[in-house]
Amino acid sequence: MKTIIEPFRIKSVEPIRFTTREERQQILTDAGYNPFLIHADDVLIDLLTDSGTSAMSSKQWAGIMEGDESYAGSKSFYRFEAAVRNITGHKYIIPTHQGRAAEKILFAITGGEGKYIPNNTHFDTTRANIEYSGAVAVDMLNEIGKHPEIRADFKGNMDVEALKKFIADQGAENIPLVMITVTNNSGGGQPVSMQNIRDVKSVCRQHNIPLFLDACRFAENAYFIKLREPGYQNKSMLEIAQEMFSYADGATMSAKKDALVNIGGFLSLNDDNLAMNSRNLLIVTEGFPTYGGLAGRDLEAVAQGLEEVLDEHYLQYRIRTAEYLGEKILAAGVPIIEPTGGHAVYIDAKRFLPNIPGKFYPGQAIVNELYLEGGIRGVEIGSVMFGKYDKKTGELISPSMELVRLALPRRVYTQSHVDYVAEVIIEVFKNRDALKGYKITYEAPMLRHFTATFEPLS
Ligand code: F0G
């Protein structure tokens, strides 16, 4: 097997800025030890997110010039609609400016007090939009997905038995829809099998509950199915994606991921009434139904990106990148979620820093050290992001996992960038005994991770 190469050549480059360790120390101190507050210019390799950070292709940029900016009935909308419908098979295609706008519309209509929305694992914005409507967001991840060190093919699968029991307990009439997130971002970017989607659909069908996909990373999920699930080896990526969507009655999508664009999203639906209500709300909050909060040029770029993302050479390179980084650091003993998922490598901070308890934020310690050591920006997904205070004792209650996510922007970095990232992680791991925990010096009442400031413990 020869080296899997980046399946593109580079036509336009963007310089990255080198800093010294002393400069980074000052920058980090000024940012209150929170990499969210660092200027992107001061970051050498930015692995904060894979969302909206893709490099667009020459054809997408050409589409930007082709964009039709007509308020109503733009030809770019019809190209976008055809591209989304080709993959989803859904009747109504509603553009939104990003994923959470689609979620907002969907749950404003279907959610509300007394309602429950099950998912394998809700992403934070999905959970927030459900809870904002008054409904309850329920995670039902398969047991195996909760163990970072256990290798399995489809750790994003939903627990079908738990779903059955939940429907029996709460009543189908209180469950307006069931959702499956592909891939499961909050659980390590792990894929969901076709069999699991089919099984969940069959339970939903028995109770007349619609099934929705949170489809941000549908192409990465489809590629895992091709690699790992019997019966799919000779199917095209498009066929696999179409089959995934064929079990869904609707989908929300942040095009900022697998549509290879910097902004965009959609809500796709089959139900006539829901589509009519969604379009009416769209007009109030996003825009006219043929642009929905986007420019015509953005719709062109999404349409083109949805074609490119299903290219097998691209997906092979994409999945291999995370796997390659994972292999390298794992070989040096760095604990990660295994196997690697589609869009990111997740370091297991609990095993990396067993002596720093959740209340002293081990993930934050690693994130900050990666920046100091090599100018790399990742994100803590642990006690900083999801920690809650006990109302009685005031003690911090940590989530079950302490993770550091290194998300890989699409088509942006080359193999030598990834080699460098691995070297920096390994260096930090070798010096892990010198790492100190952190305490919070400021925090907002909600979503504190974005703006909190920290101080290292002495
Ligand atoms: N669903 C999933 C699974 C996501 O990962 C995201 C965004 C959204 C919905 C919301 O989409 O940002 O376009 O409104 N995830 C980004 C991330 C922010 O860094 O993982 P959006």
JSON list of C-alpha atoms in Angstrom, two decimals, residues 109-311:
[
{"chain": "A", "resi": 109, "resn": "ILE", "atom": "CA", "xyz": [-42.23, 23.87, 16.14]},
{"chain": "A", "resi": 110, "resn": "THR", "atom": "CA", "xyz": [-41.94, 20.30, 17.45]},
{"chain": "A", "resi": 111, "resn": "GLY", "atom": "CA", "xyz": [-40.56, 20.89, 20.98]},
{"chain": "A", "resi": 112, "resn": "GLY", "atom": "CA", "xyz": [-42.15, 22.46, 24.06]},
{"chain": "A", "resi": 113, "resn": "GLU", "atom": "CA", "xyz": [-43.00, 21.55, 27.67]},
{"chain": "A", "resi": 114, "resn": "GLY", "atom": "CA", "xyz": [-43.58, 17.84, 28.33]},
{"chain": "A", "resi": 115, "resn": "LYS", "atom": "CA", "xyz": [-41.80, 16.70, 25.15]},
{"chain": "A", "resi": 116, "resn": "TYR", "atom": "CA", "xyz": [-38.71, 14.48, 24.94]},
{"chain": "A", "resi": 117, "resn": "ILE", "atom": "CA", "xyz": [-36.15, 14.25, 22.13]},
{"chain": "A", "resi": 118, "resn": "PRO", "atom": "CA", "xyz": [-33.87, 11.18, 22.22]},
{"chain": "A", "resi": 119, "resn": "ASN", "atom": "CA", "xyz": [-30.54, 11.16, 20.33]},
{"chain": "A", "resi": 120, "resn": "ASN", "atom": "CA", "xyz": [-27.39, 9.01, 20.43]},
{"chain": "A", "resi": 121, "resn": "THR", "atom": "CA", "xyz": [-25.71, 12.13, 21.87]},
{"chain": "A", "resi": 122, "resn": "HIS", "atom": "CA", "xyz": [-27.05, 15.64, 21.40]},
{"chain": "A", "resi": 123, "resn": "PHE", "atom": "CA", "xyz": [-24.53, 18.24, 20.31]},
{"chain": "A", "resi": 124, "resn": "ASP", "atom": "CA", "xyz": [-24.57, 21.30, 22.65]},
{"chain": "A", "resi": 125, "resn": "THR", "atom": "CA", "xyz": [-26.51, 23.55, 20.23]},
{"chain": "A", "resi": 126, "resn": "THR", "atom": "CA", "xyz": [-29.10, 20.83, 19.60]},
{"chain": "A", "resi": 127, "resn": "ARG", "atom": "CA", "xyz": [-29.52, 20.28, 23.32]},
{"chain": "A", "resi": 128, "resn": "ALA", "atom": "CA", "xyz": [-29.71, 24.05, 23.90]},
{"chain": "A", "resi": 129, "resn": "ASN", "atom": "CA", "xyz": [-32.40, 24.55, 21.24]},
{"chain": "A", "resi": 130, "resn": "ILE", "atom": "CA", "xyz": [-34.46, 21.65, 22.60]},
{"chain": "A", "resi": 131, "resn": "GLU", "atom": "CA", "xyz": [-34.19, 22.90, 26.18]},
{"chain": "A", "resi": 132, "resn": "TYR", "atom": "CA", "xyz": [-34.92, 26.48, 25.10]},
{"chain": "A", "resi": 133, "resn": "SER", "atom": "CA", "xyz": [-38.24, 25.21, 23.68]},
{"chain": "A", "resi": 134, "resn": "GLY", "atom": "CA", "xyz": [-39.06, 23.67, 27.08]},
{"chain": "A", "resi": 135, "resn": "ALA", "atom": "CA", "xyz": [-38.53, 20.07, 25.94]},
{"chain": "A", "resi": 136, "resn": "VAL", "atom": "CA", "xyz": [-36.05, 17.55, 27.39]},
{"chain": "A", "resi": 137, "resn": "ALA", "atom": "CA", "xyz": [-32.99, 16.36, 25.40]},
{"chain": "A", "resi": 138, "resn": "VAL", "atom": "CA", "xyz": [-32.14, 12.73, 26.20]},
{"chain": "A", "resi": 139, "resn": "ASP", "atom": "CA", "xyz": [-28.88, 10.97, 25.27]},
{"chain": "A", "resi": 140, "resn": "MET", "atom": "CA", "xyz": [-29.06, 7.22, 24.55]},
{"chain": "A", "resi": 141, "resn": "LEU", "atom": "CA", "xyz": [-25.60, 6.19, 23.48]},
{"chain": "A", "resi": 142, "resn": "ASN", "atom": "CA", "xyz": [-24.76, 2.50, 23.31]},
{"chain": "A", "resi": 143, "resn": "GLU", "atom": "CA", "xyz": [-22.71, 1.38, 26.33]},
{"chain": "A", "resi": 144, "resn": "ILE", "atom": "CA", "xyz": [-19.57, 0.70, 24.29]},
{"chain": "A", "resi": 145, "resn": "GLY", "atom": "CA", "xyz": [-19.47, 4.33, 23.13]},
{"chain": "A", "resi": 146, "resn": "LYS", "atom": "CA", "xyz": [-18.86, 5.41, 26.71]},
{"chain": "A", "resi": 147, "resn": "HIS", "atom": "CA", "xyz": [-15.50, 3.64, 27.03]},
{"chain": "A", "resi": 148, "resn": "PRO", "atom": "CA", "xyz": [-12.61, 5.55, 25.40]},
{"chain": "A", "resi": 149, "resn": "GLU", "atom": "CA", "xyz": [-10.20, 2.61, 25.59]},
{"chain": "A", "resi": 150, "resn": "ILE", "atom": "CA", "xyz": [-12.45, -0.05, 24.00]},
{"chain": "A", "resi": 151, "resn": "ARG", "atom": "CA", "xyz": [-12.07, -0.38, 20.22]},
{"chain": "A", "resi": 152, "resn": "ALA", "atom": "CA", "xyz": [-15.26, -1.05, 18.28]},
{"chain": "A", "resi": 153, "resn": "ASP", "atom": "CA", "xyz": [-16.50, -0.27, 14.78]},
{"chain": "A", "resi": 154, "resn": "PHE", "atom": "CA", "xyz": [-19.62, 1.74, 15.55]},
{"chain": "A", "resi": 155, "resn": "LYS", "atom": "CA", "xyz": [-19.25, 3.45, 18.89]},
{"chain": "A", "resi": 156, "resn": "GLY", "atom": "CA", "xyz": [-21.76, 6.12, 17.85]},
{"chain": "A", "resi": 157, "resn": "ASN", "atom": "CA", "xyz": [-24.69, 3.67, 17.76]},
{"chain": "A", "resi": 158, "resn": "MET", "atom": "CA", "xyz": [-27.86, 4.45, 19.65]},
{"chain": "A", "resi": 159, "resn": "ASP", "atom": "CA", "xyz": [-28.99, 2.06, 22.40]},
{"chain": "A", "resi": 160, "resn": "VAL", "atom": "CA", "xyz": [-32.09, 0.62, 20.72]},
{"chain": "A", "resi": 161, "resn": "GLU", "atom": "CA", "xyz": [-33.31, -1.23, 23.83]},
{"chain": "A", "resi": 162, "resn": "ALA", "atom": "CA", "xyz": [-33.08, 1.97, 25.87]},
{"chain": "A", "resi": 163, "resn": "LEU", "atom": "CA", "xyz": [-35.08, 3.76, 23.19]},
{"chain": "A", "resi": 164, "resn": "LYS", "atom": "CA", "xyz": [-37.83, 1.09, 23.26]},
{"chain": "A", "resi": 165, "resn": "LYS", "atom": "CA", "xyz": [-38.05, 1.31, 27.03]},
{"chain": "A", "resi": 166, "resn": "PHE", "atom": "CA", "xyz": [-38.08, 5.10, 26.95]},
{"chain": "A", "resi": 167, "resn": "ILE", "atom": "CA", "xyz": [-40.96, 5.16, 24.47]},
{"chain": "A", "resi": 168, "resn": "ALA", "atom": "CA", "xyz": [-42.90, 2.65, 26.61]},
{"chain": "A", "resi": 169, "resn": "ASP", "atom": "CA", "xyz": [-42.31, 4.76, 29.75]},
{"chain": "A", "resi": 170, "resn": "GLN", "atom": "CA", "xyz": [-42.91, 8.27, 28.37]},
{"chain": "A", "resi": 171, "resn": "GLY", "atom": "CA", "xyz": [-45.49, 7.51, 25.66]},
{"chain": "A", "resi": 172, "resn": "ALA", "atom": "CA", "xyz": [-44.95, 7.95, 21.93]},
{"chain": "A", "resi": 173, "resn": "GLU", "atom": "CA", "xyz": [-47.25, 10.99, 21.96]},
{"chain": "A", "resi": 174, "resn": "ASN", "atom": "CA", "xyz": [-44.65, 12.88, 24.03]},
{"chain": "A", "resi": 175, "resn": "ILE", "atom": "CA", "xyz": [-41.81, 12.15, 21.62]},
{"chain": "A", "resi": 176, "resn": "PRO", "atom": "CA", "xyz": [-42.19, 14.37, 18.55]},
{"chain": "A", "resi": 177, "resn": "LEU", "atom": "CA", "xyz": [-39.09, 12.91, 16.89]},
{"chain": "A", "resi": 178, "resn": "VAL", "atom": "CA", "xyz": [-36.01, 10.79, 17.45]},
{"chain": "A", "resi": 179, "resn": "MET", "atom": "CA", "xyz": [-32.64, 12.02, 16.25]},
{"chain": "A", "resi": 180, "resn": "ILE", "atom": "CA", "xyz": [-29.37, 10.29, 15.33]},
{"chain": "A", "resi": 181, "resn": "THR", "atom": "CA", "xyz": [-26.18, 12.36, 15.07]},
{"chain": "A", "resi": 182, "resn": "VAL", "atom": "CA", "xyz": [-23.77, 11.16, 12.37]},
{"chain": "A", "resi": 183, "resn": "THR", "atom": "CA", "xyz": [-20.99, 11.00, 13.27]},
{"chain": "A", "resi": 184, "resn": "ASN", "atom": "CA", "xyz": [-21.36, 11.34, 17.03]},
{"chain": "A", "resi": 185, "resn": "ASN", "atom": "CA", "xyz": [-19.33, 14.52, 17.64]},
{"chain": "A", "resi": 186, "resn": "SER", "atom": "CA", "xyz": [-19.74, 14.69, 21.42]},
{"chain": "A", "resi": 187, "resn": "GLY", "atom": "CA", "xyz": [-18.68, 11.03, 21.76]},
{"chain": "A", "resi": 188, "resn": "GLY", "atom": "CA", "xyz": [-15.43, 11.18, 19.77]},
{"chain": "A", "resi": 189, "resn": "GLY", "atom": "CA", "xyz": [-16.64, 11.54, 16.17]},
{"chain": "A", "resi": 190, "resn": "GLN", "atom": "CA", "xyz": [-17.62, 7.86, 16.19]},
{"chain": "A", "resi": 191, "resn": "PRO", "atom": "CA", "xyz": [-19.78, 6.46, 13.37]},
{"chain": "A", "resi": 192, "resn": "VAL", "atom": "CA", "xyz": [-23.26, 4.95, 13.45]},
{"chain": "A", "resi": 193, "resn": "SER", "atom": "CA", "xyz": [-23.88, 1.75, 11.48]},
{"chain": "A", "resi": 194, "resn": "MET", "atom": "CA", "xyz": [-26.53, 1.40, 8.79]},
{"chain": "A", "resi": 195, "resn": "GLN", "atom": "CA", "xyz": [-27.97, -1.48, 10.81]},
{"chain": "A", "resi": 196, "resn": "ASN", "atom": "CA", "xyz": [-28.39, 0.81, 13.81]},
{"chain": "A", "resi": 197, "resn": "ILE", "atom": "CA", "xyz": [-30.11, 3.50, 11.75]},
{"chain": "A", "resi": 198, "resn": "ARG", "atom": "CA", "xyz": [-32.39, 0.80, 10.32]},
{"chain": "A", "resi": 199, "resn": "ASP", "atom": "CA", "xyz": [-33.15, -0.63, 13.79]},
{"chain": "A", "resi": 200, "resn": "VAL", "atom": "CA", "xyz": [-33.94, 2.80, 15.24]},
{"chain": "A", "resi": 201, "resn": "LYS", "atom": "CA", "xyz": [-36.16, 3.52, 12.26]},
{"chain": "A", "resi": 202, "resn": "SER", "atom": "CA", "xyz": [-38.04, 0.28, 12.78]},
{"chain": "A", "resi": 203, "resn": "VAL", "atom": "CA", "xyz": [-38.76, 1.19, 16.42]},
{"chain": "A", "resi": 204, "resn": "CYS", "atom": "CA", "xyz": [-39.84, 4.69, 15.36]},
{"chain": "A", "resi": 205, "resn": "ARG", "atom": "CA", "xyz": [-42.07, 3.28, 12.61]},
{"chain": "A", "resi": 206, "resn": "GLN", "atom": "CA", "xyz": [-43.93, 1.04, 15.10]},
{"chain": "A", "resi": 207, "resn": "HIS", "atom": "CA", "xyz": [-44.80, 4.10, 17.15]},
{"chain": "A", "resi": 208, "resn": "ASN", "atom": "CA", "xyz": [-45.29, 6.55, 14.30]},
{"chain": "A", "resi": 209, "resn": "ILE", "atom": "CA", "xyz": [-42.41, 8.75, 15.48]},
{"chain": "A", "resi": 210, "resn": "PRO", "atom": "CA", "xyz": [-40.39, 10.51, 12.77]},
{"chain": "A", "resi": 211, "resn": "LEU", "atom": "CA", "xyz": [-36.63, 9.89, 12.63]},
{"chain": "A", "resi": 212, "resn": "PHE", "atom": "CA", "xyz": [-34.26, 12.80, 11.94]},
{"chain": "A", "resi": 213, "resn": "LEU", "atom": "CA", "xyz": [-30.54, 12.81, 11.19]},
{"chain": "A", "resi": 214, "resn": "ASP", "atom": "CA", "xyz": [-28.20, 15.48, 12.53]},
{"chain": "A", "resi": 215, "resn": "ALA", "atom": "CA", "xyz": [-26.22, 15.10, 9.34]},
{"chain": "A", "resi": 216, "resn": "CYS", "atom": "CA", "xyz": [-23.21, 17.46, 9.77]},
{"chain": "A", "resi": 217, "resn": "ARG", "atom": "CA", "xyz": [-20.70, 14.70, 9.08]},
{"chain": "A", "resi": 218, "resn": "PHE", "atom": "CA", "xyz": [-22.84, 12.31, 7.00]},
{"chain": "A", "resi": 219, "resn": "ALA", "atom": "CA", "xyz": [-20.11, 11.67, 4.40]},
{"chain": "A", "resi": 220, "resn": "GLU", "atom": "CA", "xyz": [-17.52, 10.68, 7.01]},
{"chain": "A", "resi": 221, "resn": "ASN", "atom": "CA", "xyz": [-20.12, 8.36, 8.54]},
{"chain": "A", "resi": 222, "resn": "ALA", "atom": "CA", "xyz": [-20.89, 6.86, 5.11]},
{"chain": "A", "resi": 223, "resn": "TYR", "atom": "CA", "xyz": [-17.21, 6.15, 4.54]},
{"chain": "A", "resi": 224, "resn": "PHE", "atom": "CA", "xyz": [-16.94, 4.28, 7.85]},
{"chain": "A", "resi": 225, "resn": "ILE", "atom": "CA", "xyz": [-19.93, 2.18, 6.79]},
{"chain": "A", "resi": 226, "resn": "LYS", "atom": "CA", "xyz": [-18.17, 1.31, 3.54]},
{"chain": "A", "resi": 227, "resn": "LEU", "atom": "CA", "xyz": [-14.99, 0.35, 5.42]},
{"chain": "A", "resi": 228, "resn": "ARG", "atom": "CA", "xyz": [-16.54, -1.54, 8.30]},
{"chain": "A", "resi": 229, "resn": "GLU", "atom": "CA", "xyz": [-20.05, -2.80, 7.63]},
{"chain": "A", "resi": 230, "resn": "PRO", "atom": "CA", "xyz": [-20.59, -6.03, 5.65]},
{"chain": "A", "resi": 231, "resn": "GLY", "atom": "CA", "xyz": [-22.44, -5.54, 2.38]},
{"chain": "A", "resi": 232, "resn": "TYR", "atom": "CA", "xyz": [-21.29, -1.99, 1.66]},
{"chain": "A", "resi": 233, "resn": "GLN", "atom": "CA", "xyz": [-17.80, -2.55, 0.24]},
{"chain": "A", "resi": 234, "resn": "ASN", "atom": "CA", "xyz": [-18.92, -2.27, -3.38]},
{"chain": "A", "resi": 235, "resn": "LYS", "atom": "CA", "xyz": [-21.41, 0.56, -2.96]},
{"chain": "A", "resi": 236, "resn": "SER", "atom": "CA", "xyz": [-20.63, 4.14, -3.96]},
{"chain": "A", "resi": 237, "resn": "MET", "atom": "CA", "xyz": [-20.45, 6.85, -1.32]},
{"chain": "A", "resi": 238, "resn": "LEU", "atom": "CA", "xyz": [-23.56, 8.44, -2.80]},
{"chain": "A", "resi": 239, "resn": "GLU", "atom": "CA", "xyz": [-25.51, 5.17, -2.59]},
{"chain": "A", "resi": 240, "resn": "ILE", "atom": "CA", "xyz": [-24.53, 4.69, 1.05]},
{"chain": "A", "resi": 241, "resn": "ALA", "atom": "CA", "xyz": [-25.41, 8.28, 1.94]},
{"chain": "A", "resi": 242, "resn": "GLN", "atom": "CA", "xyz": [-28.74, 7.96, 0.12]},
{"chain": "A", "resi": 243, "resn": "GLU", "atom": "CA", "xyz": [-29.55, 4.79, 2.04]},
{"chain": "A", "resi": 244, "resn": "MET", "atom": "CA", "xyz": [-28.73, 6.49, 5.38]},
{"chain": "A", "resi": 245, "resn": "PHE", "atom": "CA", "xyz": [-31.11, 9.34, 4.57]},
{"chain": "A", "resi": 246, "resn": "SER", "atom": "CA", "xyz": [-33.77, 6.98, 3.18]},
{"chain": "A", "resi": 247, "resn": "TYR", "atom": "CA", "xyz": [-34.58, 5.89, 6.76]},
{"chain": "A", "resi": 248, "resn": "ALA", "atom": "CA", "xyz": [-34.94, 9.50, 7.92]},
{"chain": "A", "resi": 249, "resn": "ASP", "atom": "CA", "xyz": [-38.05, 11.64, 7.66]},
{"chain": "A", "resi": 250, "resn": "GLY", "atom": "CA", "xyz": [-35.94, 14.77, 7.88]},
{"chain": "A", "resi": 251, "resn": "ALA", "atom": "CA", "xyz": [-32.50, 16.14, 8.68]},
{"chain": "A", "resi": 252, "resn": "THR", "atom": "CA", "xyz": [-30.71, 19.15, 10.07]},
{"chain": "A", "resi": 253, "resn": "MET", "atom": "CA", "xyz": [-27.29, 19.91, 8.71]},
{"chain": "A", "resi": 254, "resn": "SER", "atom": "CA", "xyz": [-24.48, 22.30, 9.43]},
{"chain": "A", "resi": 255, "resn": "ALA", "atom": "CA", "xyz": [-22.95, 22.65, 5.97]},
{"chain": "A", "resi": 256, "resn": "LYS", "atom": "CA", "xyz": [-19.88, 24.09, 7.72]},
{"chain": "A", "resi": 257, "resn": "LYS", "atom": "CA", "xyz": [-18.68, 20.50, 8.11]},
{"chain": "A", "resi": 258, "resn": "ASP", "atom": "CA", "xyz": [-19.30, 18.00, 5.30]},
{"chain": "A", "resi": 259, "resn": "ALA", "atom": "CA", "xyz": [-20.42, 20.52, 2.68]},
{"chain": "A", "resi": 260, "resn": "LEU", "atom": "CA", "xyz": [-16.87, 21.95, 2.74]},
{"chain": "A", "resi": 261, "resn": "VAL", "atom": "CA", "xyz": [-17.98, 25.56, 3.14]},
{"chain": "A", "resi": 262, "resn": "ASN", "atom": "CA", "xyz": [-17.37, 28.36, 5.62]},
{"chain": "A", "resi": 263, "resn": "ILE", "atom": "CA", "xyz": [-21.06, 29.07, 6.29]},
{"chain": "A", "resi": 264, "resn": "GLY", "atom": "CA", "xyz": [-24.39, 27.37, 5.58]},
{"chain": "A", "resi": 265, "resn": "GLY", "atom": "CA", "xyz": [-26.87, 24.71, 6.62]},
{"chain": "A", "resi": 266, "resn": "PHE", "atom": "CA", "xyz": [-30.27, 23.27, 5.90]},
{"chain": "A", "resi": 267, "resn": "LEU", "atom": "CA", "xyz": [-33.38, 21.59, 7.23]},
{"chain": "A", "resi": 268, "resn": "SER", "atom": "CA", "xyz": [-34.79, 18.86, 4.99]},
{"chain": "A", "resi": 269, "resn": "LEU", "atom": "CA", "xyz": [-38.27, 17.43, 5.53]},
{"chain": "A", "resi": 270, "resn": "ASN", "atom": "CA", "xyz": [-40.90, 15.12, 4.07]},
{"chain": "A", "resi": 271, "resn": "ASP", "atom": "CA", "xyz": [-43.91, 16.23, 6.13]},
{"chain": "A", "resi": 272, "resn": "ASP", "atom": "CA", "xyz": [-46.07, 18.82, 4.34]},
{"chain": "A", "resi": 273, "resn": "ASN", "atom": "CA", "xyz": [-47.35, 20.55, 7.47]},
{"chain": "A", "resi": 274, "resn": "LEU", "atom": "CA", "xyz": [-44.03, 20.71, 9.23]},
{"chain": "A", "resi": 275, "resn": "ALA", "atom": "CA", "xyz": [-42.44, 22.09, 6.06]},
{"chain": "A", "resi": 276, "resn": "MET", "atom": "CA", "xyz": [-45.09, 24.80, 5.76]},
{"chain": "A", "resi": 277, "resn": "ASN", "atom": "CA", "xyz": [-44.64, 25.84, 9.40]},
{"chain": "A", "resi": 278, "resn": "SER", "atom": "CA", "xyz": [-40.86, 25.73, 9.09]},
{"chain": "A", "resi": 279, "resn": "ARG", "atom": "CA", "xyz": [-40.86, 27.94, 6.02]},
{"chain": "A", "resi": 280, "resn": "ASN", "atom": "CA", "xyz": [-43.10, 30.44, 7.78]},
{"chain": "A", "resi": 281, "resn": "LEU", "atom": "CA", "xyz": [-40.73, 30.59, 10.73]},
{"chain": "A", "resi": 282, "resn": "LEU", "atom": "CA", "xyz": [-37.76, 30.75, 8.36]},
{"chain": "A", "resi": 283, "resn": "ILE", "atom": "CA", "xyz": [-39.19, 33.91, 6.81]},
{"chain": "A", "resi": 284, "resn": "VAL", "atom": "CA", "xyz": [-39.39, 35.49, 10.27]},
{"chain": "A", "resi": 285, "resn": "THR", "atom": "CA", "xyz": [-35.93, 34.46, 11.49]},
{"chain": "A", "resi": 286, "resn": "GLU", "atom": "CA", "xyz": [-33.67, 33.66, 8.52]},
{"chain": "A", "resi": 287, "resn": "GLY", "atom": "CA", "xyz": [-35.05, 34.92, 5.22]},
{"chain": "A", "resi": 288, "resn": "PHE", "atom": "CA", "xyz": [-37.12, 34.06, 2.17]},
{"chain": "A", "resi": 289, "resn": "PRO", "atom": "CA", "xyz": [-37.33, 30.29, 1.53]},
{"chain": "A", "resi": 290, "resn": "THR", "atom": "CA", "xyz": [-35.02, 30.40, -1.51]},
{"chain": "A", "resi": 291, "resn": "TYR", "atom": "CA", "xyz": [-32.06, 31.86, 0.40]},
{"chain": "A", "resi": 292, "resn": "GLY", "atom": "CA", "xyz": [-32.73, 31.34, 4.14]},
{"chain": "A", "resi": 293, "resn": "GLY", "atom": "CA", "xyz": [-30.04, 33.53, 5.67]},
{"chain": "A", "resi": 294, "resn": "LEU", "atom": "CA", "xyz": [-27.42, 32.84, 3.00]},
{"chain": "A", "resi": 295, "resn": "ALA", "atom": "CA", "xyz": [-26.18, 34.68, -0.06]},
{"chain": "A", "resi": 296, "resn": "GLY", "atom": "CA", "xyz": [-26.80, 33.05, -3.44]},
{"chain": "A", "resi": 297, "resn": "ARG", "atom": "CA", "xyz": [-23.05, 32.46, -3.73]},
{"chain": "A", "resi": 298, "resn": "ASP", "atom": "CA", "xyz": [-23.05, 30.47, -0.48]},
{"chain": "A", "resi": 299, "resn": "LEU", "atom": "CA", "xyz": [-25.75, 28.18, -1.89]},
{"chain": "A", "resi": 300, "resn": "GLU", "atom": "CA", "xyz": [-23.56, 27.53, -4.94]},
{"chain": "A", "resi": 301, "resn": "ALA", "atom": "CA", "xyz": [-20.58, 26.66, -2.74]},
{"chain": "A", "resi": 302, "resn": "VAL", "atom": "CA", "xyz": [-22.68, 24.23, -0.65]},
{"chain": "A", "resi": 303, "resn": "ALA", "atom": "CA", "xyz": [-24.06, 22.52, -3.78]},
{"chain": "A", "resi": 304, "resn": "GLN", "atom": "CA", "xyz": [-20.55, 22.03, -5.15]},
{"chain": "A", "resi": 305, "resn": "GLY", "atom": "CA", "xyz": [-19.13, 20.97, -1.77]},
{"chain": "A", "resi": 306, "resn": "LEU", "atom": "CA", "xyz": [-21.77, 18.27, -1.34]},
{"chain": "A", "resi": 307, "resn": "GLU", "atom": "CA", "xyz": [-20.57, 16.70, -4.60]},
{"chain": "A", "resi": 308, "resn": "GLU", "atom": "CA", "xyz": [-16.89, 16.90, -3.68]},
{"chain": "A", "resi": 309, "resn": "VAL", "atom": "CA", "xyz": [-17.28, 15.49, -0.17]},
{"chain": "A", "resi": 310, "resn": "LEU", "atom": "CA", "xyz": [-18.53, 12.17, -1.56]},
{"chain": "A", "resi": 311, "resn": "ASP", "atom": "CA", "xyz": [-15.32, 11.62, -3.54]}
]
